[in-house]
Amino acid sequence: MPRTSATGDGAARGKRADALRNQQTLLDAAAAVFVTSGVDAPIREIAARAGVGMGTIYRHFPTRADLVVAVYRHQVEACAEAGPTLLADGDSPFVALRQWVDLFVDFLVTKHGLAKAMQSDASGFDALLAHFQDRLVPVCAELLDAAVEAGEIEAGTQAYELMRGIGNLCIGRDSDPRYDPRRLVELLLRGLRQPASS
């Protein structure tokens, strides 16, 4: 009897793991489609990229808002988890900070139409914003502190301030293809180092 139960538990765990993998595949596919086509992209385009039927997407995410929220949270988590890894593996804390900021910029410039998609659920959007700040500001702070401790940048820059500045530089990318926020973000990062090297 316990053996059958254990086998049943193993099968259930296997199914849960498969479902989780499938969901991650859908989220990755949706994120990639949102980059090129915005959050209003046809569901069939996301399904084709994920290699699944449209019914599978609707089973996991009954509404577009559900899908948008899930993609947003998925990307926040990926960005948050990348910080400590980059810090551990990078050549220096400043290099890790620069790489993390690059991921953060990717995250910001792929949010075409996010606010519009969430207009029907303002409280949901507020919750996403809080989640974003709760998860990413401490990661940015850790990277900044490590760079200060290594003598690569001068103390005094707050994580929220830096992230807000980067966010402001990324505004306008949707409406003007000639505008490249990455170049300006790179100038901002160079400015962080300037006092330490002068």
PDB file of C-alpha atoms in Angstrom:
ATOM      1  CA  MET A   1       0.000   0.000   0.000  1.00  0.00           C
ATOM      2  CA  PRO A   2       2.664   2.586   0.897  1.00  0.00           C
ATOM      3  CA  ARG A   3       4.512   1.558  -2.283  1.00  0.00           C
ATOM      4  CA  THR A   4       1.546   2.366  -4.492  1.00  0.00           C
ATOM      5  CA  SER A   5       1.123   5.647  -2.677  1.00  0.00           C
ATOM      6  CA  ALA A   6       4.798   6.528  -3.213  1.00  0.00           C
ATOM      7  CA  THR A   7       4.484   5.712  -6.906  1.00  0.00           C
ATOM      8  CA  GLY A   8       1.374   7.860  -7.109  1.00  0.00           C
ATOM      9  CA  ASP A   9       3.172  10.700  -5.349  1.00  0.00           C
ATOM     10  CA  GLY A  10       6.117  10.370  -7.758  1.00  0.00           C
ATOM     11  CA  ALA A  11       3.789  10.486 -10.761  1.00  0.00           C
ATOM     12  CA  ALA A  12       2.016  13.535  -9.335  1.00  0.00           C
ATOM     13  CA  ARG A  13       5.364  15.264  -8.737  1.00  0.00           C
ATOM     14  CA  GLY A  14       6.404  14.383 -12.301  1.00  0.00           C
ATOM     15  CA  LYS A  15       3.186  15.866 -13.669  1.00  0.00           C
ATOM     16  CA  ARG A  16       3.647  19.005 -11.575  1.00  0.00           C
ATOM     17  CA  ALA A  17       7.234  19.353 -12.817  1.00  0.00           C
ATOM     18  CA  ASP A  18       6.053  18.899 -16.433  1.00  0.00           C
ATOM     19  CA  ALA A  19       3.294  21.461 -15.944  1.00  0.00           C
ATOM     20  CA  LEU A  20       5.778  23.905 -14.440  1.00  0.00           C
ATOM     21  CA  ARG A  21       8.200  23.410 -17.362  1.00  0.00           C
ATOM     22  CA  ASN A  22       5.349  23.887 -19.838  1.00  0.00           C
ATOM     23  CA  GLN A  23       4.313  27.064 -18.070  1.00  0.00           C
ATOM     24  CA  GLN A  24       7.909  28.375 -18.132  1.00  0.00           C
ATOM     25  CA  THR A  25       8.083  27.616 -21.873  1.00  0.00           C
ATOM     26  CA  LEU A  26       4.850  29.550 -22.426  1.00  0.00           C
ATOM     27  CA  LEU A  27       6.120  32.504 -20.387  1.00  0.00           C
ATOM     28  CA  ASP A  28       9.426  32.589 -22.257  1.00  0.00           C
ATOM     29  CA  ALA A  29       7.592  32.440 -25.588  1.00  0.00           C
ATOM     30  CA  ALA A  30       5.138  35.166 -24.557  1.00  0.00           C
ATOM     31  CA  ALA A  31       7.990  37.390 -23.331  1.00  0.00           C
ATOM     32  CA  ALA A  32       9.811  36.983 -26.662  1.00  0.00           C
ATOM     33  CA  VAL A  33       6.642  37.813 -28.634  1.00  0.00           C
ATOM     34  CA  PHE A  34       5.918  40.821 -26.404  1.00  0.00           C
ATOM     35  CA  VAL A  35       9.386  42.187 -27.269  1.00  0.00           C
ATOM     36  CA  THR A  36       8.613  42.271 -30.971  1.00  0.00           C
ATOM     37  CA  SER A  37       4.826  42.692 -31.063  1.00  0.00           C
ATOM     38  CA  GLY A  38       3.806  44.165 -27.697  1.00  0.00           C
ATOM     39  CA  VAL A  39       1.390  42.745 -25.140  1.00  0.00           C
ATOM     40  CA  ASP A  40      -1.485  42.965 -27.627  1.00  0.00           C
ATOM     41  CA  ALA A  41       0.156  40.318 -29.844  1.00  0.00           C
ATOM     42  CA  PRO A  42      -2.213  37.593 -31.073  1.00  0.00           C
ATOM     43  CA  ILE A  43      -2.350  34.566 -28.767  1.00  0.00           C
ATOM     44  CA  ARG A  44      -1.811  32.322 -31.818  1.00  0.00           C
ATOM     45  CA  GLU A  45       1.610  33.963 -32.324  1.00  0.00           C
ATOM     46  CA  ILE A  46       2.599  33.067 -28.744  1.00  0.00           C
ATOM     47  CA  ALA A  47       1.201  29.534 -29.134  1.00  0.00           C
ATOM     48  CA  ALA A  48       3.178  29.021 -32.352  1.00  0.00           C
ATOM     49  CA  ARG A  49       6.397  30.194 -30.723  1.00  0.00           C
ATOM     50  CA  ALA A  50       5.829  27.936 -27.712  1.00  0.00           C
ATOM     51  CA  GLY A  51       4.882  24.982 -29.925  1.00  0.00           C
ATOM     52  CA  VAL A  52       1.494  24.479 -28.241  1.00  0.00           C
ATOM     53  CA  GLY A  53      -2.155  24.935 -29.085  1.00  0.00           C
ATOM     54  CA  MET A  54      -4.030  28.092 -28.122  1.00  0.00           C
ATOM     55  CA  GLY A  55      -6.155  26.037 -25.721  1.00  0.00           C
ATOM     56  CA  THR A  56      -3.047  25.253 -23.678  1.00  0.00           C
ATOM     57  CA  ILE A  57      -2.359  28.954 -23.193  1.00  0.00           C
ATOM     58  CA  TYR A  58      -5.950  29.669 -22.172  1.00  0.00           C
ATOM     59  CA  ARG A  59      -5.883  26.736 -19.762  1.00  0.00           C
ATOM     60  CA  HIS A  60      -2.872  28.250 -17.967  1.00  0.00           C
ATOM     61  CA  PHE A  61      -3.859  31.911 -18.441  1.00  0.00           C
ATOM     62  CA  PRO A  62      -7.618  32.441 -18.937  1.00  0.00           C
ATOM     63  CA  THR A  63      -7.266  36.167 -19.766  1.00  0.00           C
ATOM     64  CA  ARG A  64      -4.632  38.296 -21.480  1.00  0.00           C
ATOM     65  CA  ALA A  65      -4.144  40.207 -18.219  1.00  0.00           C
ATOM     66  CA  ASP A  66      -3.322  36.887 -16.482  1.00  0.00           C
ATOM     67  CA  LEU A  67      -0.675  36.184 -19.117  1.00  0.00           C
ATOM     68  CA  VAL A  68       0.799  39.694 -18.972  1.00  0.00           C
ATOM     69  CA  VAL A  69       1.034  39.590 -15.172  1.00  0.00           C
ATOM     70  CA  ALA A  70       2.641  36.134 -15.252  1.00  0.00           C
ATOM     71  CA  VAL A  71       5.233  37.189 -17.853  1.00  0.00           C
ATOM     72  CA  TYR A  72       6.021  40.341 -15.897  1.00  0.00           C
ATOM     73  CA  ARG A  73       6.494  38.404 -12.635  1.00  0.00           C
ATOM     74  CA  HIS A  74       8.550  35.730 -14.409  1.00  0.00           C
ATOM     75  CA  GLN A  75      10.904  38.369 -15.801  1.00  0.00           C
ATOM     76  CA  VAL A  76      11.177  40.192 -12.471  1.00  0.00           C
ATOM     77  CA  GLU A  77      12.223  36.920 -10.826  1.00  0.00           C
ATOM     78  CA  ALA A  78      14.771  36.163 -13.550  1.00  0.00           C
ATOM     79  CA  CYS A  79      16.260  39.645 -13.192  1.00  0.00           C
ATOM     80  CA  ALA A  80      16.346  39.368  -9.391  1.00  0.00           C
ATOM     81  CA  GLU A  81      18.023  35.952  -9.458  1.00  0.00           C
ATOM     82  CA  ALA A  82      20.630  37.127 -11.987  1.00  0.00           C
ATOM     83  CA  GLY A  83      22.118  39.746  -9.635  1.00  0.00           C
ATOM     84  CA  PRO A  84      23.830  37.450  -7.091  1.00  0.00           C
ATOM     85  CA  THR A  85      24.975  35.102  -9.871  1.00  0.00           C
ATOM     86  CA  LEU A  86      26.584  37.936 -11.838  1.00  0.00           C
ATOM     87  CA  LEU A  87      28.233  39.222  -8.672  1.00  0.00           C
ATOM     88  CA  ALA A  88      29.655  35.794  -7.868  1.00  0.00           C
ATOM     89  CA  ASP A  89      30.830  35.068 -11.428  1.00  0.00           C
ATOM     90  CA  GLY A  90      31.790  38.540 -12.699  1.00  0.00           C
ATOM     91  CA  ASP A  91      35.293  39.955 -13.137  1.00  0.00           C
ATOM     92  CA  SER A  92      34.430  42.753 -10.714  1.00  0.00           C
ATOM     93  CA  PRO A  93      31.382  44.169  -8.907  1.00  0.00           C
ATOM     94  CA  PHE A  94      31.166  47.019 -11.436  1.00  0.00           C
ATOM     95  CA  VAL A  95      31.184  44.555 -14.348  1.00  0.00           C
ATOM     96  CA  ALA A  96      28.408  42.624 -12.571  1.00  0.00           C
ATOM     97  CA  LEU A  97      26.467  45.864 -12.061  1.00  0.00           C
ATOM     98  CA  ARG A  98      26.845  46.774 -15.737  1.00  0.00           C
ATOM     99  CA  GLN A  99      25.666  43.309 -16.846  1.00  0.00           C
ATOM    100  CA  TRP A 100      22.717  43.439 -14.468  1.00  0.00           C
ATOM    101  CA  VAL A 101      21.743  46.916 -15.671  1.00  0.00           C
ATOM    102  CA  ASP A 102      21.797  45.555 -19.225  1.00  0.00           C
ATOM    103  CA  LEU A 103      19.284  42.860 -18.175  1.00  0.00           C
ATOM    104  CA  PHE A 104      17.214  45.506 -16.403  1.00  0.00           C
ATOM    105  CA  VAL A 105      17.150  47.655 -19.555  1.00  0.00           C
ATOM    106  CA  ASP A 106      16.071  44.593 -21.578  1.00  0.00           C
ATOM    107  CA  PHE A 107      13.297  44.108 -19.059  1.00  0.00           C
ATOM    108  CA  LEU A 108      12.161  47.743 -19.302  1.00  0.00           C
ATOM    109  CA  VAL A 109      12.211  48.142 -23.073  1.00  0.00           C
ATOM    110  CA  THR A 110      10.143  45.004 -23.638  1.00  0.00           C
ATOM    111  CA  LYS A 111       7.110  46.300 -21.763  1.00  0.00           C
ATOM    112  CA  HIS A 112       5.308  47.600 -24.855  1.00  0.00           C
ATOM    113  CA  GLY A 113       1.703  48.279 -23.930  1.00  0.00           C
ATOM    114  CA  LEU A 114       1.933  46.889 -20.388  1.00  0.00           C
ATOM    115  CA  ALA A 115       0.191  49.842 -18.747  1.00  0.00           C
ATOM    116  CA  LYS A 116      -2.634  49.749 -21.307  1.00  0.00           C
ATOM    117  CA  ALA A 117      -3.140  46.013 -20.786  1.00  0.00           C
ATOM    118  CA  MET A 118      -3.421  46.541 -17.042  1.00  0.00           C
ATOM    119  CA  GLN A 119      -5.821  49.521 -17.158  1.00  0.00           C
ATOM    120  CA  SER A 120      -8.744  47.234 -16.441  1.00  0.00           C
ATOM    121  CA  ASP A 121      -7.100  46.166 -13.161  1.00  0.00           C
ATOM    122  CA  ALA A 122      -5.370  49.130 -11.516  1.00  0.00           C
ATOM    123  CA  SER A 123      -4.928  47.272  -8.223  1.00  0.00           C
ATOM    124  CA  GLY A 124      -3.221  44.421 -10.078  1.00  0.00           C
ATOM    125  CA  PHE A 125      -0.862  46.887 -11.706  1.00  0.00           C
ATOM    126  CA  ASP A 126      -0.096  48.467  -8.319  1.00  0.00           C
ATOM    127  CA  ALA A 127       0.688  45.012  -6.927  1.00  0.00           C
ATOM    128  CA  LEU A 128       3.044  44.361  -9.842  1.00  0.00           C
ATOM    129  CA  LEU A 129       4.827  47.638  -9.239  1.00  0.00           C
ATOM    130  CA  ALA A 130       5.264  46.784  -5.559  1.00  0.00           C
ATOM    131  CA  HIS A 131       6.569  43.320  -6.480  1.00  0.00           C
ATOM    132  CA  PHE A 132       8.995  44.874  -8.952  1.00  0.00           C
ATOM    133  CA  GLN A 133      10.403  47.245  -6.324  1.00  0.00           C
ATOM    134  CA  ASP A 134      10.484  44.648  -3.532  1.00  0.00           C
ATOM    135  CA  ARG A 135      12.450  42.184  -5.650  1.00  0.00           C
ATOM    136  CA  LEU A 136      14.752  44.381  -7.737  1.00  0.00           C
ATOM    137  CA  VAL A 137      15.737  47.358  -5.569  1.00  0.00           C
ATOM    138  CA  PRO A 138      17.571  45.156  -2.994  1.00  0.00           C
ATOM    139  CA  VAL A 139      19.442  43.357  -5.803  1.00  0.00           C
ATOM    140  CA  CYS A 140      20.576  46.648  -7.309  1.00  0.00           C
ATOM    141  CA  ALA A 141      21.570  47.873  -3.826  1.00  0.00           C
ATOM    142  CA  GLU A 142      23.698  44.761  -3.278  1.00  0.00           C
ATOM    143  CA  LEU A 143      25.512  45.337  -6.580  1.00  0.00           C
ATOM    144  CA  LEU A 144      26.078  49.032  -5.811  1.00  0.00           C
ATOM    145  CA  ASP A 145      27.366  48.258  -2.313  1.00  0.00           C
ATOM    146  CA  ALA A 146      29.798  45.673  -3.684  1.00  0.00           C
ATOM    147  CA  ALA A 147      31.115  48.159  -6.278  1.00  0.00           C
ATOM    148  CA  VAL A 148      31.546  50.832  -3.572  1.00  0.00           C
ATOM    149  CA  GLU A 149      33.337  48.361  -1.317  1.00  0.00           C
ATOM    150  CA  ALA A 150      35.670  47.414  -4.192  1.00  0.00           C
ATOM    151  CA  GLY A 151      36.486  51.106  -4.704  1.00  0.00           C
ATOM    152  CA  GLU A 152      35.024  51.094  -8.228  1.00  0.00           C
ATOM    153  CA  ILE A 153      32.356  53.732  -7.637  1.00  0.00           C
ATOM    154  CA  GLU A 154      31.834  56.463  -5.109  1.00  0.00           C
ATOM    155  CA  ALA A 155      29.334  55.915  -2.298  1.00  0.00           C
ATOM    156  CA  GLY A 156      26.066  57.825  -2.272  1.00  0.00           C
ATOM    157  CA  THR A 157      24.025  56.481  -5.209  1.00  0.00           C
ATOM    158  CA  GLN A 158      20.796  54.883  -4.011  1.00  0.00           C
ATOM    159  CA  ALA A 159      19.487  51.803  -5.824  1.00  0.00           C
ATOM    160  CA  TYR A 160      15.975  53.181  -6.264  1.00  0.00           C
ATOM    161  CA  GLU A 161      17.384  56.454  -7.601  1.00  0.00           C
ATOM    162  CA  LEU A 162      19.592  54.656 -10.143  1.00  0.00           C
ATOM    163  CA  MET A 163      16.788  52.346 -11.280  1.00  0.00           C
ATOM    164  CA  ARG A 164      14.365  55.247 -11.597  1.00  0.00           C
ATOM    165  CA  GLY A 165      16.917  57.158 -13.662  1.00  0.00           C
ATOM    166  CA  ILE A 166      17.468  54.178 -15.946  1.00  0.00           C
ATOM    167  CA  GLY A 167      13.701  53.756 -16.265  1.00  0.00           C
ATOM    168  CA  ASN A 168      13.323  57.387 -17.295  1.00  0.00           C
ATOM    169  CA  LEU A 169      16.052  56.988 -19.916  1.00  0.00           C
ATOM    170  CA  CYS A 170      14.174  54.004 -21.362  1.00  0.00           C
ATOM    171  CA  ILE A 171      10.956  55.993 -21.839  1.00  0.00           C
ATOM    172  CA  GLY A 172      10.436  56.982 -25.447  1.00  0.00           C
ATOM    173  CA  ARG A 173      12.010  53.901 -27.017  1.00  0.00           C
ATOM    174  CA  ASP A 174       8.600  52.774 -28.286  1.00  0.00           C
ATOM    175  CA  SER A 175       7.736  56.038 -30.010  1.00  0.00           C
ATOM    176  CA  ASP A 176      11.116  56.831 -31.611  1.00  0.00           C
ATOM    177  CA  PRO A 177      13.200  54.047 -33.170  1.00  0.00           C
ATOM    178  CA  ARG A 178      16.127  56.485 -33.547  1.00  0.00           C
ATOM    179  CA  TYR A 179      16.389  56.738 -29.760  1.00  0.00           C
ATOM    180  CA  ASP A 180      18.742  54.249 -28.129  1.00  0.00           C
ATOM    181  CA  PRO A 181      18.412  54.250 -24.340  1.00  0.00           C
ATOM    182  CA  ARG A 182      21.325  51.825 -23.972  1.00  0.00           C
ATOM    183  CA  ARG A 183      23.832  54.432 -25.073  1.00  0.00           C
ATOM    184  CA  LEU A 184      22.605  56.906 -22.477  1.00  0.00           C
ATOM    185  CA  VAL A 185      22.466  54.257 -19.758  1.00  0.00           C
ATOM    186  CA  GLU A 186      26.097  53.429 -20.547  1.00  0.00           C
ATOM    187  CA  LEU A 187      26.983  57.120 -20.134  1.00  0.00           C
ATOM    188  CA  LEU A 188      25.166  57.119 -16.796  1.00  0.00           C
ATOM    189  CA  LEU A 189      27.157  54.102 -15.611  1.00  0.00           C
ATOM    190  CA  ARG A 190      30.407  55.711 -16.715  1.00  0.00           C
ATOM    191  CA  GLY A 191      29.419  58.712 -14.650  1.00  0.00           C
ATOM    192  CA  LEU A 192      29.185  56.504 -11.573  1.00  0.00           C
ATOM    193  CA  ARG A 193      32.831  55.560 -12.018  1.00  0.00           C
ATOM    194  CA  GLN A 194      34.155  59.009 -12.875  1.00  0.00           C
ATOM    195  CA  PRO A 195      34.601  60.363  -9.315  1.00  0.00           C
ATOM    196  CA  ALA A 196      36.489  57.251  -8.257  1.00  0.00           C
ATOM    197  CA  SER A 197      38.947  57.507 -11.148  1.00  0.00           C
ATOM    198  CA  SER A 198      39.519  61.267 -10.979  1.00  0.00           C
TER     199      SER A 198
END
